[in-house]
Short mmCIF file of C-alpha atoms and ligand atoms in Angstrom, two decimals:
data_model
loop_
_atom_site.label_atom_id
_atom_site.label_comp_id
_atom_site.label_asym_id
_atom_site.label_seq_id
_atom_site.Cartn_x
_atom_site.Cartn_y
_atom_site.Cartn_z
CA UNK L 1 -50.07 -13.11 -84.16
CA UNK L 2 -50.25 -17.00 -83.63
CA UNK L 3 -50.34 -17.38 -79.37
CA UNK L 4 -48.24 -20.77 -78.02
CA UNK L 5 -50.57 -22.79 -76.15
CA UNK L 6 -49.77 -21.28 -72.70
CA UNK L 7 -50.64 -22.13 -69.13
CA UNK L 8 -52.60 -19.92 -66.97
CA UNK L 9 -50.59 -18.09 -64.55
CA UNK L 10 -51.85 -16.01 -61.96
CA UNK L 11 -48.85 -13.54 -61.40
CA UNK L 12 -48.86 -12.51 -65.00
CA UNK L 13 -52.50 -12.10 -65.09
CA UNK L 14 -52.81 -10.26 -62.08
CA UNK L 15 -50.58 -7.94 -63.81
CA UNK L 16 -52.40 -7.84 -67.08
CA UNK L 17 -55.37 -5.75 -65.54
CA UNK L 18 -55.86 -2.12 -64.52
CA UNK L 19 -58.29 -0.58 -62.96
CA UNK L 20 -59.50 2.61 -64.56
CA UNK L 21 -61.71 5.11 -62.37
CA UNK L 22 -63.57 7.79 -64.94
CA UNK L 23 -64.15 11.36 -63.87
CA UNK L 24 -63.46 10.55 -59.53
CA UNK L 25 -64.82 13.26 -57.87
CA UNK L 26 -62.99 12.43 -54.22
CA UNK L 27 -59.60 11.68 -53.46
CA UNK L 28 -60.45 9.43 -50.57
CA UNK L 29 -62.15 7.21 -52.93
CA UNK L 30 -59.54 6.93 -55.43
CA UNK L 31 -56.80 6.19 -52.03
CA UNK L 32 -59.66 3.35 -51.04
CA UNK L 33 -59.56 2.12 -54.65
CA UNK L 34 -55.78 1.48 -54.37
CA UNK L 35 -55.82 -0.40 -51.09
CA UNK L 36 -58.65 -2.89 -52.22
CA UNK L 37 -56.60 -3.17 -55.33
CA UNK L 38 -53.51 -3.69 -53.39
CA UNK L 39 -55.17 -6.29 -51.37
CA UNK L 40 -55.86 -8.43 -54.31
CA UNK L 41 -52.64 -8.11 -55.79
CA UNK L 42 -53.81 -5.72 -58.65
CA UNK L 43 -51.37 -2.79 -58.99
CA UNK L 44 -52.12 -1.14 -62.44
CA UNK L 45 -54.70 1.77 -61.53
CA UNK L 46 -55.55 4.53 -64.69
CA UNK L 47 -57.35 7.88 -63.65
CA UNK L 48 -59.51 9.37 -66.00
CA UNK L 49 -59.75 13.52 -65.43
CA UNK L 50 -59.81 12.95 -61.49
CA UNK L 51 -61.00 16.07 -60.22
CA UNK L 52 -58.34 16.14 -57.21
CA UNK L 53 -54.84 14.22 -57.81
CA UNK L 54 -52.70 13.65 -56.36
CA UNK L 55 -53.92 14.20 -53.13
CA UNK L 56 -52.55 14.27 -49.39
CA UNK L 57 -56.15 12.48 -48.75
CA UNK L 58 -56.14 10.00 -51.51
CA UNK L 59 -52.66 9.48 -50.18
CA UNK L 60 -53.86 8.74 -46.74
CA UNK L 61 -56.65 6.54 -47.14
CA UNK L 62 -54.55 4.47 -49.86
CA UNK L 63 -52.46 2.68 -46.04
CA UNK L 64 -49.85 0.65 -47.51
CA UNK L 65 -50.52 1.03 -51.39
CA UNK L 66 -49.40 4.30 -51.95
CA UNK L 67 -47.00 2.58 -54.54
CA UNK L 68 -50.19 2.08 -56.67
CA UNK L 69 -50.74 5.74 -56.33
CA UNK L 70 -47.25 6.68 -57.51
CA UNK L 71 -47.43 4.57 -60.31
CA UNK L 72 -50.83 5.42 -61.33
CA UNK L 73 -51.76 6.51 -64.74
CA UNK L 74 -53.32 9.62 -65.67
CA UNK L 75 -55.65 10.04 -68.94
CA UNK L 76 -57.73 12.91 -70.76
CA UNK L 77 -60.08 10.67 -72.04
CA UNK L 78 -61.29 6.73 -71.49
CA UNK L 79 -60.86 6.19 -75.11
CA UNK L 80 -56.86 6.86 -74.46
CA UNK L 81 -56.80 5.22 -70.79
CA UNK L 82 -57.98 1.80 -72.88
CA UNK L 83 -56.21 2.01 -75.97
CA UNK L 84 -54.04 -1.37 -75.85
CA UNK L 85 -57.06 -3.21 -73.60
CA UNK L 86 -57.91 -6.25 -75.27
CA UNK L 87 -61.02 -7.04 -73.08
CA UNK L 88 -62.89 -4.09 -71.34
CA UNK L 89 -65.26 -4.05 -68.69
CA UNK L 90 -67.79 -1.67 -67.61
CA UNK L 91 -69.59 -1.47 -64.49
CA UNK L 92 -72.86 -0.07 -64.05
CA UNK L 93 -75.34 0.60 -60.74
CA UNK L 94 -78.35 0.30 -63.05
CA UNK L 95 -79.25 -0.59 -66.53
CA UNK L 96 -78.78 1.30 -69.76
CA UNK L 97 -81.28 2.21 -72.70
CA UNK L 98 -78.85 0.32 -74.57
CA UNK L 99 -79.06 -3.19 -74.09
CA UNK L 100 -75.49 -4.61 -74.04
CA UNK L 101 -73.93 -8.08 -73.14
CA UNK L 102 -74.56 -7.96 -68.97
CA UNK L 103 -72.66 -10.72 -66.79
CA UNK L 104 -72.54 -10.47 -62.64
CA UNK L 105 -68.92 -10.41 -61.24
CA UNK L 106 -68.18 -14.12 -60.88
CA UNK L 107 -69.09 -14.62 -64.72
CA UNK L 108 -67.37 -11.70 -65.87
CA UNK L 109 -64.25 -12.71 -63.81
CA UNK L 110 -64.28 -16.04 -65.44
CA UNK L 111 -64.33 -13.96 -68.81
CA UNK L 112 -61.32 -12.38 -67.60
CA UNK L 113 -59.31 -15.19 -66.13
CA UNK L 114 -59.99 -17.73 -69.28
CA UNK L 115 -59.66 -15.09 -71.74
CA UNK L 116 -56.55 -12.88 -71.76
CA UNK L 117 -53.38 -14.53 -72.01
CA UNK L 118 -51.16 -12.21 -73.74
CA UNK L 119 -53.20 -9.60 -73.16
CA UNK L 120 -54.76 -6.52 -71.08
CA UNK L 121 -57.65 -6.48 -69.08
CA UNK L 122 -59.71 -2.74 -68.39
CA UNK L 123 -62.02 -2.83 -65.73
CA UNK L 124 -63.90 0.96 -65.70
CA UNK L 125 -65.12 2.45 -62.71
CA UNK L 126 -67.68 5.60 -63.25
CA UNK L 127 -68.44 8.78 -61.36
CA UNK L 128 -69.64 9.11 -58.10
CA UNK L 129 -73.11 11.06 -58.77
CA UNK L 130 -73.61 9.58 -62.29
CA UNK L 131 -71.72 6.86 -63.28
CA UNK L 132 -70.61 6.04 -67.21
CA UNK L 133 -71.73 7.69 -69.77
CA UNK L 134 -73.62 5.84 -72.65
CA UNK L 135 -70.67 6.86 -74.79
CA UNK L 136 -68.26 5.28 -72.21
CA UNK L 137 -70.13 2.33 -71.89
CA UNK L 138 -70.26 1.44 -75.51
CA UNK L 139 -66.55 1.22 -75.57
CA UNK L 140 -66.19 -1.56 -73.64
CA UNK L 141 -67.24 -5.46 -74.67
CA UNK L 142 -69.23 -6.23 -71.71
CA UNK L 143 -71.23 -4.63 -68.83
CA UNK L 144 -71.13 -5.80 -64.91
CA UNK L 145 -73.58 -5.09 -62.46
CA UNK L 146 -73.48 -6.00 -58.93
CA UNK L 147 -76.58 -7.49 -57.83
CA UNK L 148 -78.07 -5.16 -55.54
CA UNK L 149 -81.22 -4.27 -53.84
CA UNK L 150 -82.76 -2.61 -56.51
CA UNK L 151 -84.23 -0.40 -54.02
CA UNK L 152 -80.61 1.30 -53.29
CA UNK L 153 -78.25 0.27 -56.28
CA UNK L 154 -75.42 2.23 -56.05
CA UNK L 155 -72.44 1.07 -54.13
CA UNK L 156 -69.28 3.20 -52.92
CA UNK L 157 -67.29 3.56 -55.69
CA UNK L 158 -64.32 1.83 -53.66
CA UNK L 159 -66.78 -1.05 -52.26
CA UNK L 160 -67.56 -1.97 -56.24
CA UNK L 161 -63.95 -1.82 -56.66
CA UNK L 162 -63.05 -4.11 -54.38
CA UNK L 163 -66.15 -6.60 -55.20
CA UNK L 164 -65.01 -6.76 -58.62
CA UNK L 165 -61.34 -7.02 -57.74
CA UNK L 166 -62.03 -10.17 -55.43
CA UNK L 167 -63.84 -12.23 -57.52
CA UNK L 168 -61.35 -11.45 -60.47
CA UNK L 169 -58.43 -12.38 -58.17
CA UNK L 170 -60.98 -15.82 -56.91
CA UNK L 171 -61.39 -16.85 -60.60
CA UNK L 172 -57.70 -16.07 -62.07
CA UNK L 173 -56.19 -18.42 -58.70
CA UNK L 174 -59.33 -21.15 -59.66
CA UNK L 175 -57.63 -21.22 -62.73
CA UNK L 176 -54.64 -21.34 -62.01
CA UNK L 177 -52.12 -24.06 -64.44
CA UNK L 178 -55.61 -24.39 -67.14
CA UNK L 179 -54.90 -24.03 -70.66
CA UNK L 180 -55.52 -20.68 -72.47
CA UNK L 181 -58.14 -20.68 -75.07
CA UNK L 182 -57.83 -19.04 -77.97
CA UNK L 183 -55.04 -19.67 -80.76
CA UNK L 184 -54.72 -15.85 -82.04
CA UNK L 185 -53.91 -12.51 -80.13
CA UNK L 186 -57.55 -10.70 -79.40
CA UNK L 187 -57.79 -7.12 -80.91
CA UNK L 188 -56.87 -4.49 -78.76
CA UNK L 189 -59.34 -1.02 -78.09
CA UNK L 190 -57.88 0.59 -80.97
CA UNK L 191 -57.72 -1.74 -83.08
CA UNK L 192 -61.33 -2.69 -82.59
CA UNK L 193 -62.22 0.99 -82.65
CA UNK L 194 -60.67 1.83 -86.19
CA UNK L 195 -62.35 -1.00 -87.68
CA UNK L 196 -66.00 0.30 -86.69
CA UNK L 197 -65.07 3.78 -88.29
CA UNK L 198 -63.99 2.12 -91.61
CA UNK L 199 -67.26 0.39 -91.56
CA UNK L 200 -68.64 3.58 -90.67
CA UNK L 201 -66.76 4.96 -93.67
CA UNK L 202 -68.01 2.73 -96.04
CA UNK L 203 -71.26 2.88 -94.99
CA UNK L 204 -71.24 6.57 -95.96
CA UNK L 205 -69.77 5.74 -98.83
CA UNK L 206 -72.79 3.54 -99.89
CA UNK L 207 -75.25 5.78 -98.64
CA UNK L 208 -76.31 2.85 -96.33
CA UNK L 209 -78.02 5.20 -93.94
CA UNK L 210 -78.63 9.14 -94.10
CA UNK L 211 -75.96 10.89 -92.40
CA UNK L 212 -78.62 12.97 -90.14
CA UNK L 213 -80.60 10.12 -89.39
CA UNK L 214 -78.16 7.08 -88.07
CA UNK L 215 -80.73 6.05 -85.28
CA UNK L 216 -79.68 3.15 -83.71
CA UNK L 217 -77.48 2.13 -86.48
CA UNK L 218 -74.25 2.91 -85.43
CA UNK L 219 -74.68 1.58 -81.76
CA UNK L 220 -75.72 -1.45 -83.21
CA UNK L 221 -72.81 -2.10 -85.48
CA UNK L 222 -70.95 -0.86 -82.00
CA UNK L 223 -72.84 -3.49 -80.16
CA UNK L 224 -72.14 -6.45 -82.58
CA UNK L 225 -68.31 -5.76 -82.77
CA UNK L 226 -67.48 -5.35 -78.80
CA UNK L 227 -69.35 -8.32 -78.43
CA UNK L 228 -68.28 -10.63 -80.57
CA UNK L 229 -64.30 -9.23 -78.69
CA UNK L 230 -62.56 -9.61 -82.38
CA UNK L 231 -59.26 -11.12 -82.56
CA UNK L 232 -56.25 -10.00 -84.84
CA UNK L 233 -57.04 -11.73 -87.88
CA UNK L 234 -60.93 -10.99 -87.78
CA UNK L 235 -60.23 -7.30 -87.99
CA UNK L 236 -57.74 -7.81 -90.78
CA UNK L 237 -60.14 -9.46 -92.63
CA UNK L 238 -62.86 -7.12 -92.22
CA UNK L 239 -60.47 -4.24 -92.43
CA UNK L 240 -59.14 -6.02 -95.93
CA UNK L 241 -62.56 -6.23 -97.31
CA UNK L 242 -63.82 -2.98 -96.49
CA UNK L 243 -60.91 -1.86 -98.16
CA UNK L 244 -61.47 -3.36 -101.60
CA UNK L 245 -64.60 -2.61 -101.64
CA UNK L 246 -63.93 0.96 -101.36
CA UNK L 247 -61.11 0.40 -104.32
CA UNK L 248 -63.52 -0.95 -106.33
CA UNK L 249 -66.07 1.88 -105.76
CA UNK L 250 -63.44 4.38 -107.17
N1 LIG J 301 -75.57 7.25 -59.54
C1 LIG J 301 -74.62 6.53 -60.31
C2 LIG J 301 -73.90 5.56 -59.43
C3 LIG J 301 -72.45 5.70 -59.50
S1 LIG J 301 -71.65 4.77 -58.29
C4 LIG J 301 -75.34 5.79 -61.42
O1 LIG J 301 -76.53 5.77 -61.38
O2 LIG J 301 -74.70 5.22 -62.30
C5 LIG J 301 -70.00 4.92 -58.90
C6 LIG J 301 -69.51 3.74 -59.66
O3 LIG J 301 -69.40 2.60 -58.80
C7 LIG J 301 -70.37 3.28 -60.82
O4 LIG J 301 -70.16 4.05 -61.99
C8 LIG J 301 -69.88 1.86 -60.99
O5 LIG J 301 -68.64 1.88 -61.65
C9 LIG J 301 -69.67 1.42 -59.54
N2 LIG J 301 -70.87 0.78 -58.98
C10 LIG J 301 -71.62 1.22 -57.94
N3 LIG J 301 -72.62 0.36 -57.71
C11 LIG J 301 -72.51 -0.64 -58.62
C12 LIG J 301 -73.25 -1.84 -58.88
N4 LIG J 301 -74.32 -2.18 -58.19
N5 LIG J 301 -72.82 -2.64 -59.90
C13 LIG J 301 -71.74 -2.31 -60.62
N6 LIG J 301 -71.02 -1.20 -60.41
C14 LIG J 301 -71.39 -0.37 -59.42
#
């Protein structure tokens, strides 16, 4: 659980991230998405019900990284595609009834580059015609926008791709040799997940809120867990509370 003190390297943390399209509606833009991975020397791609793959056209607009195709994951659901993630990222072309942590692609990039030795990196992609879906988005710690004209927001889904993937690539070389920064392995997806249903659980339990009536409750409790990007031992220790509390309750 303990982490050495370890050196940044770039090779390993190039490898540490995938790129996970949700929902792609056409092939050439997942092919696109693999070259301007490719290009930045990010090879792990995860597809999320793509509508068409694989394709002869994804194929053909992917040029010289149709080995990221091959090796390309495929996923029923985002919850699955980010399971063992220990820092997701969400990009969105415009802002969210929800509030949530919201960092441009050079800070978010640092995130990534300081923050995950030892462990993996998401970085979600929505749909073409209408992005992520709330749901989606509250699964991951932190939200990226581009900056824009507001007037026209939305960029090619393979254009934000390869803005993202750039400035990720910039800021893991920048710090390149720097020490990592945190002494115990992060909680992965999962891991994070199961904890806000046991809180969840107990907050039934307690009749905390009425079961018909959450509001904003939940996405709150959501909101303060992704955020604060929980390591191992935090979630044991919530997790190990919860739990005698519930023991006591019997
Ligand atoms: N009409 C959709 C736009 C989807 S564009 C919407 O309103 O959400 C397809 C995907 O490209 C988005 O889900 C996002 O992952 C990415 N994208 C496009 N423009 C972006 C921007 N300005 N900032 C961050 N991501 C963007």
């Amino acid at each position: 659980m303990f982490m050495d003190s370890k050196k940044i390297n770039s090779n390993e943390l190039l490898n540490s991230i995938k790129v996970v399209l949700v929902g792609t509606t056409h092939p050439g833009n997942i092919g696109a998405t693999a070259r301007a991975m490719k290009n930045m020397g990010i090879v792990n791609m995860a597809l999320v019900e793509p509508k068409e793959f694989p394709s002869d056209i994804a194929t053909y607009r992917s040029k010289a990284a149709k080995d990221v195709l091959e090796n390309a994951e495929v996923f029923d659901t985002l919850k699955m595609a980010i399971s063992d993630c220990e820092l997701v990222i969400g990009t969105s072309a415009r802002e969210r009834k929800v509030p949530w942590p919201i960092l441009n692609p050079k800070d978010a990039s640092q995130e990534v580059s300081r923050g995950s030795l030892n462990n993996k990196v998401a970085v979600v992609f929505g749909r073409e015609d209408r992005g992520l879906t709330n749901e989606e988005l509250g699964l991951c710690n932190l939200h990226v926008h581009i900056p824009t004209d507001p007037e026209y927001s939305s960029l090619n889904l393979s254009q934000a791709v390869q803005i993202m993937v750039y400035e990720i690539r910039s800021a893991i070389l920048e710090n390149e040799g720097n020490d990592g920064n945190w002494d115990v392995e992060f909680a992965d997806n999962d891991q994070t997940e199961r904890l806000i249903s046991h809180m969840d659980e107990l907050m039934q339990e307690v009749d905390f809120y009425e079961i018909d009536n959450p509001r904003k409750l939940l996405l709150r409790v959501r909101r303060f867990f992704k955020r604060s990007r929980l390591d191992v031992m935090e979630v044991n220790i919530f997790r190990g509370l919860f739990a005698a509390i519930q023991k006591k309750l019997k």
